[in-house]
Short mmCIF file of N, CA and C in Angstrom, two decimals:
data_model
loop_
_atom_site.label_atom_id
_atom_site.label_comp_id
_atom_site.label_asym_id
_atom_site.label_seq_id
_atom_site.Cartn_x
_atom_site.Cartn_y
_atom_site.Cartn_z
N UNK A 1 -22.96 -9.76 34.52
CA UNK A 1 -22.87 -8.92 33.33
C UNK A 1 -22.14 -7.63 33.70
N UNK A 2 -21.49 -7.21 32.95
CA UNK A 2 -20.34 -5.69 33.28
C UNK A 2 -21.44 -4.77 32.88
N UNK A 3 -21.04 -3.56 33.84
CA UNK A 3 -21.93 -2.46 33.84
C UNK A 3 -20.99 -1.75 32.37
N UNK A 4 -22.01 -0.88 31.94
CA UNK A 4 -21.35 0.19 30.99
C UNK A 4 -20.78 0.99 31.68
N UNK A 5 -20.01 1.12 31.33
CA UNK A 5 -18.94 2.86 31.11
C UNK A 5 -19.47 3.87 30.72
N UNK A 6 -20.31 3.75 29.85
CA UNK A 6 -20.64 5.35 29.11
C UNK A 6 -22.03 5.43 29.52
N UNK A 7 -22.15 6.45 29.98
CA UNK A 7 -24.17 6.91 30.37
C UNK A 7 -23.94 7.89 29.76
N UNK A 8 -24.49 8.35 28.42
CA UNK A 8 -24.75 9.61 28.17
C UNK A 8 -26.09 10.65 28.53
N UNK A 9 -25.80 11.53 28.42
CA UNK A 9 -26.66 12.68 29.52
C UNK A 9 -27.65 13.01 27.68
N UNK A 10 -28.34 13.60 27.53
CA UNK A 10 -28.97 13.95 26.40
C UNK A 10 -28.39 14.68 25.94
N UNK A 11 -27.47 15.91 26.57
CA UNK A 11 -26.45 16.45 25.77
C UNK A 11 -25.75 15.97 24.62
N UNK A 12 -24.85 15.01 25.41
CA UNK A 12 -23.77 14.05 24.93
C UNK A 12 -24.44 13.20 23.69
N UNK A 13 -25.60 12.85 23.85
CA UNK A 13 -26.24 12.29 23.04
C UNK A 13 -26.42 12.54 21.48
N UNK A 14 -27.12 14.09 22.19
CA UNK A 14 -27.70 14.93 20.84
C UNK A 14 -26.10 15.15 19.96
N UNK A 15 -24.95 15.84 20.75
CA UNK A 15 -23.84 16.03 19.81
C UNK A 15 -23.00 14.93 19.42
N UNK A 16 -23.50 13.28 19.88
CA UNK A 16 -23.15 12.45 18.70
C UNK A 16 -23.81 12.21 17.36
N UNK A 17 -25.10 12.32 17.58
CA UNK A 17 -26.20 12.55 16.98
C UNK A 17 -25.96 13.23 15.72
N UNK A 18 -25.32 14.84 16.23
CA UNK A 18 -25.03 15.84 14.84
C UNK A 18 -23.53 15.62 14.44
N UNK A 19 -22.82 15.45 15.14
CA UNK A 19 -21.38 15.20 14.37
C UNK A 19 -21.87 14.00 13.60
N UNK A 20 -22.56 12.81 14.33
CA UNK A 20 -22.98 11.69 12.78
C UNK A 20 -23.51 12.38 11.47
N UNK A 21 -24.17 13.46 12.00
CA UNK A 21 -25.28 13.97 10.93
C UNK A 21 -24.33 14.73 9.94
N UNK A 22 -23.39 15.25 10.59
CA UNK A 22 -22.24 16.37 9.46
C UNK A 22 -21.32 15.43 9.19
N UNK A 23 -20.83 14.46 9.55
CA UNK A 23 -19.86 14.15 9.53
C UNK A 23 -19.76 13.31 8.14
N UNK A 24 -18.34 13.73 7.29
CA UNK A 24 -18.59 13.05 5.64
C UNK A 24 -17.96 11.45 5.48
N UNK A 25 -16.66 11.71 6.49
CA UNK A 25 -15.68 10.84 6.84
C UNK A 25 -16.66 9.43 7.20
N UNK A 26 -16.93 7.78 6.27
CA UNK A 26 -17.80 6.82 6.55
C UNK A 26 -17.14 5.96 7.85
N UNK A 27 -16.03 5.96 7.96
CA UNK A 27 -15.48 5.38 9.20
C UNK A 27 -15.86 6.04 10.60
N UNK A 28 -15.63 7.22 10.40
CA UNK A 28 -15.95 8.46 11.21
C UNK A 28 -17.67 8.25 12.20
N UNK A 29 -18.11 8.26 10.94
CA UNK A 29 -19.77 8.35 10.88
C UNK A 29 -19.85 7.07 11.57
N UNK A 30 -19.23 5.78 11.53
CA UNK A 30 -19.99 4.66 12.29
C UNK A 30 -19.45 4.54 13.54
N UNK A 31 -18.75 4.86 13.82
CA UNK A 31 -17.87 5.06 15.18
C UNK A 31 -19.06 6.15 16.19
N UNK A 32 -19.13 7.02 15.29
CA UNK A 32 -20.28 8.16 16.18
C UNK A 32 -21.81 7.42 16.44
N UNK A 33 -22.09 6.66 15.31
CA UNK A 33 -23.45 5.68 15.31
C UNK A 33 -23.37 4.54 16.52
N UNK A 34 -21.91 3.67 16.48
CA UNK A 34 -22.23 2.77 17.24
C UNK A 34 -22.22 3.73 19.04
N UNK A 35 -21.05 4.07 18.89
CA UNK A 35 -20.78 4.61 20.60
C UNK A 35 -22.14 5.08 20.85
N UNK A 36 -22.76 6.13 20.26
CA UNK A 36 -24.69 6.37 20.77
C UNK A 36 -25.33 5.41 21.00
N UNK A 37 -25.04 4.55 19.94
CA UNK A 37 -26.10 3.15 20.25
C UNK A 37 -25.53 2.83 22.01
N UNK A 38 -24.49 2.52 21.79
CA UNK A 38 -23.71 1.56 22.84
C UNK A 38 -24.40 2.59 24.36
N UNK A 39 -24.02 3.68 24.29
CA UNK A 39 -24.72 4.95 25.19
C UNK A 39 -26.25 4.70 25.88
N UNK A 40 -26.92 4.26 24.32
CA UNK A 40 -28.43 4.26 24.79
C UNK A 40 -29.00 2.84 25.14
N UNK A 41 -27.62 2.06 25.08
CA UNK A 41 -28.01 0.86 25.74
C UNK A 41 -28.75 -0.23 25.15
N UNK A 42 -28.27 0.16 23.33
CA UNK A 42 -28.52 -1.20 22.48
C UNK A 42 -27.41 -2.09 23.30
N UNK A 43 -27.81 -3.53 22.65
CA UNK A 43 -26.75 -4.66 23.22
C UNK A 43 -25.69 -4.67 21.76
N UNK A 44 -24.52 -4.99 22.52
CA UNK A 44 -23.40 -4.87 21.37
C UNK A 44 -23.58 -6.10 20.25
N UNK A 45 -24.37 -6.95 20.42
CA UNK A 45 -24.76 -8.08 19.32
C UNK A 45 -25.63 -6.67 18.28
N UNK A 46 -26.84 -5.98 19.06
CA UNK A 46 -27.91 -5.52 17.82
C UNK A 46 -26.73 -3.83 17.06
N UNK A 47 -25.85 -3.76 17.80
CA UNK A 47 -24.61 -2.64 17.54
C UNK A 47 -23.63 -3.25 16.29
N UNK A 48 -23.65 -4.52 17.13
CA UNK A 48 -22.34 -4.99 15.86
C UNK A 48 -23.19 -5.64 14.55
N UNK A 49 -24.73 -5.64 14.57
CA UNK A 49 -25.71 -5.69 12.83
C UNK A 49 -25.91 -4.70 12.69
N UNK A 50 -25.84 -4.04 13.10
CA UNK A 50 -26.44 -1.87 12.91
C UNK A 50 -25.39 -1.60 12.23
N UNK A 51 -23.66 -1.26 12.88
CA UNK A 51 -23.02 -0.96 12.22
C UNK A 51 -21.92 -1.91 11.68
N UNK A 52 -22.09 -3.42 11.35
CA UNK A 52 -21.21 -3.94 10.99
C UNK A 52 -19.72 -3.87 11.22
N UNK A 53 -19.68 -3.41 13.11
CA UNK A 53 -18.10 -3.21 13.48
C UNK A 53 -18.21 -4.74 14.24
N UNK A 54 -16.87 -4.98 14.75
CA UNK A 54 -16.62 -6.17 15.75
C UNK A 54 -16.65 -5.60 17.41
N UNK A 55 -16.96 -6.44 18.33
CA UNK A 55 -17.16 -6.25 19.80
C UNK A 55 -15.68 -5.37 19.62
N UNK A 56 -14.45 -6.02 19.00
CA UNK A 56 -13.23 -5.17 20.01
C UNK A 56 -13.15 -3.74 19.46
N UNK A 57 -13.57 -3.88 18.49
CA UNK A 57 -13.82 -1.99 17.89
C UNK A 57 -14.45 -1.46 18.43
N UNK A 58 -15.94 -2.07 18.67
CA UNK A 58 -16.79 -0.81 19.63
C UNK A 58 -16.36 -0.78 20.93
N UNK A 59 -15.54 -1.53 21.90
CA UNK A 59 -15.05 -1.39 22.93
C UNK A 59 -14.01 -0.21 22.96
N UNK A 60 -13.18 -0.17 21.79
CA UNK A 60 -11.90 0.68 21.90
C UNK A 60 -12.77 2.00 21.20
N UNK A 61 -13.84 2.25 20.79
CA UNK A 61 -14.85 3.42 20.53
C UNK A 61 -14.90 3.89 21.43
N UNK A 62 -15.12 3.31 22.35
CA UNK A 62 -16.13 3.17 23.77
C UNK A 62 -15.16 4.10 24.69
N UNK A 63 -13.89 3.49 24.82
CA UNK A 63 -12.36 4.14 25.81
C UNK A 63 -12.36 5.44 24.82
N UNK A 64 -12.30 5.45 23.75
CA UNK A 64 -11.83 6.35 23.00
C UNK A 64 -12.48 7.93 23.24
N UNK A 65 -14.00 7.09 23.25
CA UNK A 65 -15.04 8.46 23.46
C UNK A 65 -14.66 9.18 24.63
N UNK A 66 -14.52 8.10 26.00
CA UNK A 66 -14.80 8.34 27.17
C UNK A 66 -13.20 9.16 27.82
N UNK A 67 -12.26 9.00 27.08
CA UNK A 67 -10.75 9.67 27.18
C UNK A 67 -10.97 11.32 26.44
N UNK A 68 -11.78 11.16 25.04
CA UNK A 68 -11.68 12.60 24.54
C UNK A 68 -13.31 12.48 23.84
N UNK A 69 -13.78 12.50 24.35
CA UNK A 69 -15.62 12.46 23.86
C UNK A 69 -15.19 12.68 22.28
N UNK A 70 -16.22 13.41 21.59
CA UNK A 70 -16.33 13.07 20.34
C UNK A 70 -14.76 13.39 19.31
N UNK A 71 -14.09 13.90 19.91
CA UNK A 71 -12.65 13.89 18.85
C UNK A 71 -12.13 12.57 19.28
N UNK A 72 -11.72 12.21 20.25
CA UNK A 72 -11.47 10.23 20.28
C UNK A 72 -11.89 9.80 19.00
N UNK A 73 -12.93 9.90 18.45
CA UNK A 73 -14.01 9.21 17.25
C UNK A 73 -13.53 9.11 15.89
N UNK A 74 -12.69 10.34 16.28
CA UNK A 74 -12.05 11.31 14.82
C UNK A 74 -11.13 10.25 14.10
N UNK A 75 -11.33 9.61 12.99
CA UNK A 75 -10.11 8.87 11.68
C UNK A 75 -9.24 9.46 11.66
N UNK A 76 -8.00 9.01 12.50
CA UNK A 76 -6.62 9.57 12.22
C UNK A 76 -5.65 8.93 10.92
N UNK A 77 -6.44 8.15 10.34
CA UNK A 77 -5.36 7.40 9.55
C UNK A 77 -5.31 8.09 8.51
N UNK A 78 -3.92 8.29 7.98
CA UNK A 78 -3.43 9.21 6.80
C UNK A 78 -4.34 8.78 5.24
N UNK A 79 -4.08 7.51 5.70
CA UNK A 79 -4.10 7.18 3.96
C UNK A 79 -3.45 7.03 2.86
N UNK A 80 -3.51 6.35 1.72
CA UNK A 80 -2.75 6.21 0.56
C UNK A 80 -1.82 5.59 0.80
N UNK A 81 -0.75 5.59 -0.27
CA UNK A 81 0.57 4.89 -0.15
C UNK A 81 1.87 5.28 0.61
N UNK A 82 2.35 4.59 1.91
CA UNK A 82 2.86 5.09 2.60
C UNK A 82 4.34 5.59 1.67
N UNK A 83 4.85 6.45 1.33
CA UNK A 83 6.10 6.70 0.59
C UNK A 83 7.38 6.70 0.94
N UNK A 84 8.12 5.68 0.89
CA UNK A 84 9.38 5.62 1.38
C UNK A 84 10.33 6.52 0.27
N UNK A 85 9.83 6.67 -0.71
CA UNK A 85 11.22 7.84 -1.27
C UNK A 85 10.65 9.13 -1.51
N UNK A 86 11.06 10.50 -1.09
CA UNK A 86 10.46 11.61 -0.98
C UNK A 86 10.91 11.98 -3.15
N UNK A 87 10.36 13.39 -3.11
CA UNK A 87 10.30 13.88 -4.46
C UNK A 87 11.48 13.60 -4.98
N UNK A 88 12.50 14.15 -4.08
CA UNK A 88 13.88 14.49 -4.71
C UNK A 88 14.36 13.24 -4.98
N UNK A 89 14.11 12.27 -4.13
CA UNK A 89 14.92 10.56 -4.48
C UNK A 89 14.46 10.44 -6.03
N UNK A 90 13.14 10.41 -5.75
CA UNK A 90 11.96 10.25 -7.35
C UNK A 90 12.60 10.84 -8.33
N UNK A 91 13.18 12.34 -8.24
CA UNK A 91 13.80 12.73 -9.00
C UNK A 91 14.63 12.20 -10.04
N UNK A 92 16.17 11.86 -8.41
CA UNK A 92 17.16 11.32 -8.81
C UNK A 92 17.36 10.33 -9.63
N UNK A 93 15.89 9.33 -8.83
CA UNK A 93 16.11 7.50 -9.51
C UNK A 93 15.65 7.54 -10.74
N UNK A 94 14.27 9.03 -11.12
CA UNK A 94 14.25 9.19 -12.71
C UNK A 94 15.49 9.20 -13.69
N UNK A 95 16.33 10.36 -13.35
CA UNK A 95 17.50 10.82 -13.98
C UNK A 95 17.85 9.43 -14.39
N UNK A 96 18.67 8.70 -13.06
CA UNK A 96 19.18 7.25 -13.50
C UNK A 96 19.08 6.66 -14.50
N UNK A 97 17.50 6.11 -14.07
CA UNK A 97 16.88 4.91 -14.76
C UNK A 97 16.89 5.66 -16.34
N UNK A 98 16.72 7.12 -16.63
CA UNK A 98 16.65 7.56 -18.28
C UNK A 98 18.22 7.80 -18.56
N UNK A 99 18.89 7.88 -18.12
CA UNK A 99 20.30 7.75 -18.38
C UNK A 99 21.20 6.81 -18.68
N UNK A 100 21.16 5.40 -17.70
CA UNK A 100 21.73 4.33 -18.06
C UNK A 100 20.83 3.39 -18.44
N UNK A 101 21.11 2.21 -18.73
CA UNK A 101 20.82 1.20 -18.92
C UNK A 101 20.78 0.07 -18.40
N UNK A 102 20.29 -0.59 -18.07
CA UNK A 102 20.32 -1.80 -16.61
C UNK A 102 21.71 -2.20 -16.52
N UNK A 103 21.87 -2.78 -17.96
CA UNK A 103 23.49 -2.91 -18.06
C UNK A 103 24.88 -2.50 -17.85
N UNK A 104 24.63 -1.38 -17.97
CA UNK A 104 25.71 -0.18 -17.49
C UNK A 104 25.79 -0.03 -16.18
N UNK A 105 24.64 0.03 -15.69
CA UNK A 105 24.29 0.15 -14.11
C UNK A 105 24.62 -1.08 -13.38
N UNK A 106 23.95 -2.02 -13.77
CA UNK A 106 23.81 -3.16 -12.75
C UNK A 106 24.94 -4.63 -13.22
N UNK A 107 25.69 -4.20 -14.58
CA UNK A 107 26.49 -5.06 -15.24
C UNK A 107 25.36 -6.66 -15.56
N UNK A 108 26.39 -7.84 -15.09
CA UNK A 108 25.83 -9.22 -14.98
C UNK A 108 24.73 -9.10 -14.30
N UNK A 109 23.83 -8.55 -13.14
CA UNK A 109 23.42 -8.77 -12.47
C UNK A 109 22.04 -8.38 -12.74
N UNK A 110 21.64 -7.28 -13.97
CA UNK A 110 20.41 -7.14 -14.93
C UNK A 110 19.47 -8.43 -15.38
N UNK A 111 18.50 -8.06 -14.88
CA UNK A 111 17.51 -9.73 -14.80
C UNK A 111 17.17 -9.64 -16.43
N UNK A 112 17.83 -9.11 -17.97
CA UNK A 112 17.42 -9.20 -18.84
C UNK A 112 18.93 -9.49 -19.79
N UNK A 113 18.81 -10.72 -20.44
CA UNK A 113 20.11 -10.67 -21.42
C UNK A 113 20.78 -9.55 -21.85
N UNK A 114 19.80 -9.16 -22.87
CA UNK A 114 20.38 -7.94 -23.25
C UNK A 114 20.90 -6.46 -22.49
N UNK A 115 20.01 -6.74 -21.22
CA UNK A 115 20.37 -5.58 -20.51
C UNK A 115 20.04 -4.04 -20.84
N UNK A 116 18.72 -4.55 -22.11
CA UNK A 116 18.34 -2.78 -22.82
C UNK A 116 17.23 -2.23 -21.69
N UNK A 117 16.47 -2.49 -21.28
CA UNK A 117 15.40 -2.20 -20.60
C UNK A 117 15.41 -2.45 -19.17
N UNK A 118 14.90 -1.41 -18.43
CA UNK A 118 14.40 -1.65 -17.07
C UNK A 118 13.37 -2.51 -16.52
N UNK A 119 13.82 -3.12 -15.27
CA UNK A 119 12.41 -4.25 -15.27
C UNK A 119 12.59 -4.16 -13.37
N UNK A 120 11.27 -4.81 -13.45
CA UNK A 120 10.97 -4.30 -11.81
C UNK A 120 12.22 -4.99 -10.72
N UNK A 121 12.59 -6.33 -11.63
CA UNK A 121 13.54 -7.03 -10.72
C UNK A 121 14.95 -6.32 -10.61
N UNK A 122 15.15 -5.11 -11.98
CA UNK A 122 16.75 -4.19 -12.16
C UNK A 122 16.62 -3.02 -10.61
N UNK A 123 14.98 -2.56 -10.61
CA UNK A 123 14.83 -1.62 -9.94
C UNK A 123 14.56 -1.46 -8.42
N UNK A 124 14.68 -3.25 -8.10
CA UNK A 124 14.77 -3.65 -6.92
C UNK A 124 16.04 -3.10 -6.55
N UNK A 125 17.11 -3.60 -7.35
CA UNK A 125 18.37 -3.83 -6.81
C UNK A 125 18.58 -2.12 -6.63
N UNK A 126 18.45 -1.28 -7.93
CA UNK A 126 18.74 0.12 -7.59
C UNK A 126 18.05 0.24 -6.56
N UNK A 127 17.25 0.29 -6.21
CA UNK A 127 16.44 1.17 -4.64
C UNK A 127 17.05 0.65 -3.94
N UNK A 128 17.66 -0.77 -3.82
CA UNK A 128 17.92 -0.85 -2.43
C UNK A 128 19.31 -0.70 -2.36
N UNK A 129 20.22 -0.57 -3.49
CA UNK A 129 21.53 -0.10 -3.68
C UNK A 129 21.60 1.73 -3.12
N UNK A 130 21.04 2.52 -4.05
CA UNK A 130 20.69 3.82 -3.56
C UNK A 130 20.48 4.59 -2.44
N UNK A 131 18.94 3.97 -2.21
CA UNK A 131 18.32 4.42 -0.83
C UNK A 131 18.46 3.84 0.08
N UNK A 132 18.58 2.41 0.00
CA UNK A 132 18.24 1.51 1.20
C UNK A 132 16.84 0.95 1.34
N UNK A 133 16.52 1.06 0.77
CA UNK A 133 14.70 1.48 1.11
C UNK A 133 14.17 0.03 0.01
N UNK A 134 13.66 -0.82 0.20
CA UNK A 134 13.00 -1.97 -0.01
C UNK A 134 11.14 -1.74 0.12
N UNK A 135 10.13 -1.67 -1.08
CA UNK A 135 9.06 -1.77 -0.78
C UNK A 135 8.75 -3.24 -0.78
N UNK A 136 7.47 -3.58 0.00
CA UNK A 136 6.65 -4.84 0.55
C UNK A 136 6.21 -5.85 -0.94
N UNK A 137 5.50 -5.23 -1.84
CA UNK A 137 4.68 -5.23 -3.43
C UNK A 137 5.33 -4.72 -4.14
N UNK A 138 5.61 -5.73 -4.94
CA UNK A 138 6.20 -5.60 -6.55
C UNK A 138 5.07 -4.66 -7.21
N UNK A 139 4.07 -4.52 -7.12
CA UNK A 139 3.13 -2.76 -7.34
C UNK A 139 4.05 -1.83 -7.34
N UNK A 140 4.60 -1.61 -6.11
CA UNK A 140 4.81 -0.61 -5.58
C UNK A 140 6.06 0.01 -6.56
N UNK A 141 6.46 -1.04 -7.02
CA UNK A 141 8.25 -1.04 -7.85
C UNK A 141 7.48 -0.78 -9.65
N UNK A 142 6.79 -1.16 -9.66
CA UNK A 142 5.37 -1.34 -11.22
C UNK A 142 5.29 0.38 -11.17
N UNK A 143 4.84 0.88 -9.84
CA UNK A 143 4.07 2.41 -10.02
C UNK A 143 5.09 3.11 -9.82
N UNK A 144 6.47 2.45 -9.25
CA UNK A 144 7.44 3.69 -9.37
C UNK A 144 7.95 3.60 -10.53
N UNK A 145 7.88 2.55 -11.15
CA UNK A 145 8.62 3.02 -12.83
C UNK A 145 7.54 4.10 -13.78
N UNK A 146 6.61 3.30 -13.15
CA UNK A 146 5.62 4.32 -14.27
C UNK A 146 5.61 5.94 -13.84
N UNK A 147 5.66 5.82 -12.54
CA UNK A 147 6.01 7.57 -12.23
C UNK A 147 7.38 8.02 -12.67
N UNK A 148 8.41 7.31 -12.88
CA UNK A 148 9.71 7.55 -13.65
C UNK A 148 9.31 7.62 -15.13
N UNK A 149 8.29 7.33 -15.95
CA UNK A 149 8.40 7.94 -17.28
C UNK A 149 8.10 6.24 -17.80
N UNK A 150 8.17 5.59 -17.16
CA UNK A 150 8.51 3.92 -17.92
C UNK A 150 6.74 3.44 -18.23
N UNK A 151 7.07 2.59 -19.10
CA UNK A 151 5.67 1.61 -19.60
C UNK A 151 5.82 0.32 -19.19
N UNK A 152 4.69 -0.50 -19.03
CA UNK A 152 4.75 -1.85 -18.84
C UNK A 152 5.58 -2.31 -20.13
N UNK A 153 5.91 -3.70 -20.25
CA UNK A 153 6.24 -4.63 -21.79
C UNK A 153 6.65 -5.22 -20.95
N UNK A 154 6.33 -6.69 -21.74
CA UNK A 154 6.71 -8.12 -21.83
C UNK A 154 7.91 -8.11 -22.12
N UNK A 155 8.58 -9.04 -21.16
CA UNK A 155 9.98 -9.01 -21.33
C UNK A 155 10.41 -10.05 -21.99
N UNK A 156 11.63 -10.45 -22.51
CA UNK A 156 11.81 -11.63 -23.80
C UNK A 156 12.09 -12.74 -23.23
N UNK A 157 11.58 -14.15 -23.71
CA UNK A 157 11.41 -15.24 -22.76
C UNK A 157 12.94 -15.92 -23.39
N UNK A 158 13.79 -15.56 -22.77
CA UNK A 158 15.24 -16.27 -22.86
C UNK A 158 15.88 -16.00 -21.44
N UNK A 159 16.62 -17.19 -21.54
CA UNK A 159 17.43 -18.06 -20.09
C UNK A 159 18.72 -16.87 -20.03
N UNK A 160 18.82 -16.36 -18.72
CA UNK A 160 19.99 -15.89 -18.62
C UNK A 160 21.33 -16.98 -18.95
N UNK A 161 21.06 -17.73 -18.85
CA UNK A 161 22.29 -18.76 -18.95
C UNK A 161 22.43 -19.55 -20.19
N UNK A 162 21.52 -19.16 -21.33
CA UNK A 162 21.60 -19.44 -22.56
C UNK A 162 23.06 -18.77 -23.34
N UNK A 163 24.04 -19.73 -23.77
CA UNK A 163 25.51 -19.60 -24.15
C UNK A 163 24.52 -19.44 -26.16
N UNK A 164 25.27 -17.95 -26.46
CA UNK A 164 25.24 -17.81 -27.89
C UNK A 164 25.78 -18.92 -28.77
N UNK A 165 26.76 -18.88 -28.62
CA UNK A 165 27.72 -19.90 -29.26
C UNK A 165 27.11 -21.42 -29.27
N UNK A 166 26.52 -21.46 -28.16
CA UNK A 166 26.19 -23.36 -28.47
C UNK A 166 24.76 -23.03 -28.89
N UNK A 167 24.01 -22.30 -29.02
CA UNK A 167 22.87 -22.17 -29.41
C UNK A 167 23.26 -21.97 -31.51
N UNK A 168 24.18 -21.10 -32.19
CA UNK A 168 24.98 -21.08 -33.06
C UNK A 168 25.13 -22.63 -33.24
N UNK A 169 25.67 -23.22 -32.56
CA UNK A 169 26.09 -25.06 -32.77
C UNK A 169 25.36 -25.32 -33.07
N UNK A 170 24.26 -25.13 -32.28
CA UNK A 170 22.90 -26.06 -32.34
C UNK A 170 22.33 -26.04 -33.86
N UNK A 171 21.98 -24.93 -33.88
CA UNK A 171 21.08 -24.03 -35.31
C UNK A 171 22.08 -24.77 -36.75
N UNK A 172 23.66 -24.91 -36.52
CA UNK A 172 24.34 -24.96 -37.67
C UNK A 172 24.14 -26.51 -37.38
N UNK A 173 23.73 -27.47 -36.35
CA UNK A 173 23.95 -29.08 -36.88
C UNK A 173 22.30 -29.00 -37.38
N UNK A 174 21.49 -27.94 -37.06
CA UNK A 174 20.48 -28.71 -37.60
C UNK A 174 20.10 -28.33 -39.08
N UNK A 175 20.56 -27.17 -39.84
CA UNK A 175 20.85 -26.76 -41.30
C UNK A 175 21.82 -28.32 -41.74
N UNK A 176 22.34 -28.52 -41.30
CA UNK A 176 23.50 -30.03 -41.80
C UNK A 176 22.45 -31.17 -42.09
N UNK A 177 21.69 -31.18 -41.03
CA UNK A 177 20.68 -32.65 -41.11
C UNK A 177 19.49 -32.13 -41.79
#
């Protein structure tokens, strides 16, 4: 069986103890819960039902503590939506998108016949025409229109490749019969 790494002294103890006790951050807080446990020499099976982490988390707790004691512990992760276009892009791609029209902009290549409205598949092509910049989730293309000023709507269920004229044919042989 591998010896532990961490012996904490009662010191060390008590100030995981109160940073758990202040601490608001819930990721934060179980990281400080398990490493004490792990310290006082629960087994990492009754650690990993206490705090519902996995063996390789409380191990990398464990290095973490023992490299920078209780700031190691500390949640560095930012959070939210990582943002690939800063304000001013947001700006710009507003202006755009309320200025032209998919059509004007994107000619043939507007995922809507008519070409009146913006749609997440027009605003692919601008971002990545523009910026360069491609997000992962069609969300992500959903919440940037809506932060541009735009609303959801159903878009009209017709074939880009629907010819006026033979559809005209069609409609006039069947007024005949």
């Amino acid at each position: 069986m591998a010896k532990r790494k961490i012996n904490l002294t009662e010191a060390k103890r008590k100030e995981l103890l109160q940073a758990y006790r202040t601490c608001k951050n819930a990721a934060t807080r179980t990281r400080y819960q398990a490493v004490r446990l792990y310290g006082e020499g629960y087994s990492v099976d009754e650690i990993m039902q206490i705090t519902g982490c996995s063996r390789t988390s409380l191990m990398e707790w464990c290095r973490a503590y023992r490299e920078d004691h209780a700031q190691g512990l500390v949640d560095k992760r930012a959070g939210g939506n990582h943002a690939k276009l800063n304000k001013l892009q947001i700006e710009q791609l507003q202006q755009l998108l309320h200025q032209y029209t998919p059509k004007a902009r994107l000619g043939p290549r507007a995922s809507t016949v008519d070409g009146q409205f913006w749609s997440v598949e027009d605003l692919v092509l601008i971002v990545r025409e523009q910026y360069g910049v491609e997000y992962q989730s069609r969300t992500s293309y959903s919440h940037l229109l809506h932060v541009c000023g735009f609303s959801y709507q159903k878009t009209e269920k017709v074939f880009k490749s629907r010819r006026e004229t033979k559809v005209a044919d069609f409609e006039e042989q069947l007024e005949k019969n």
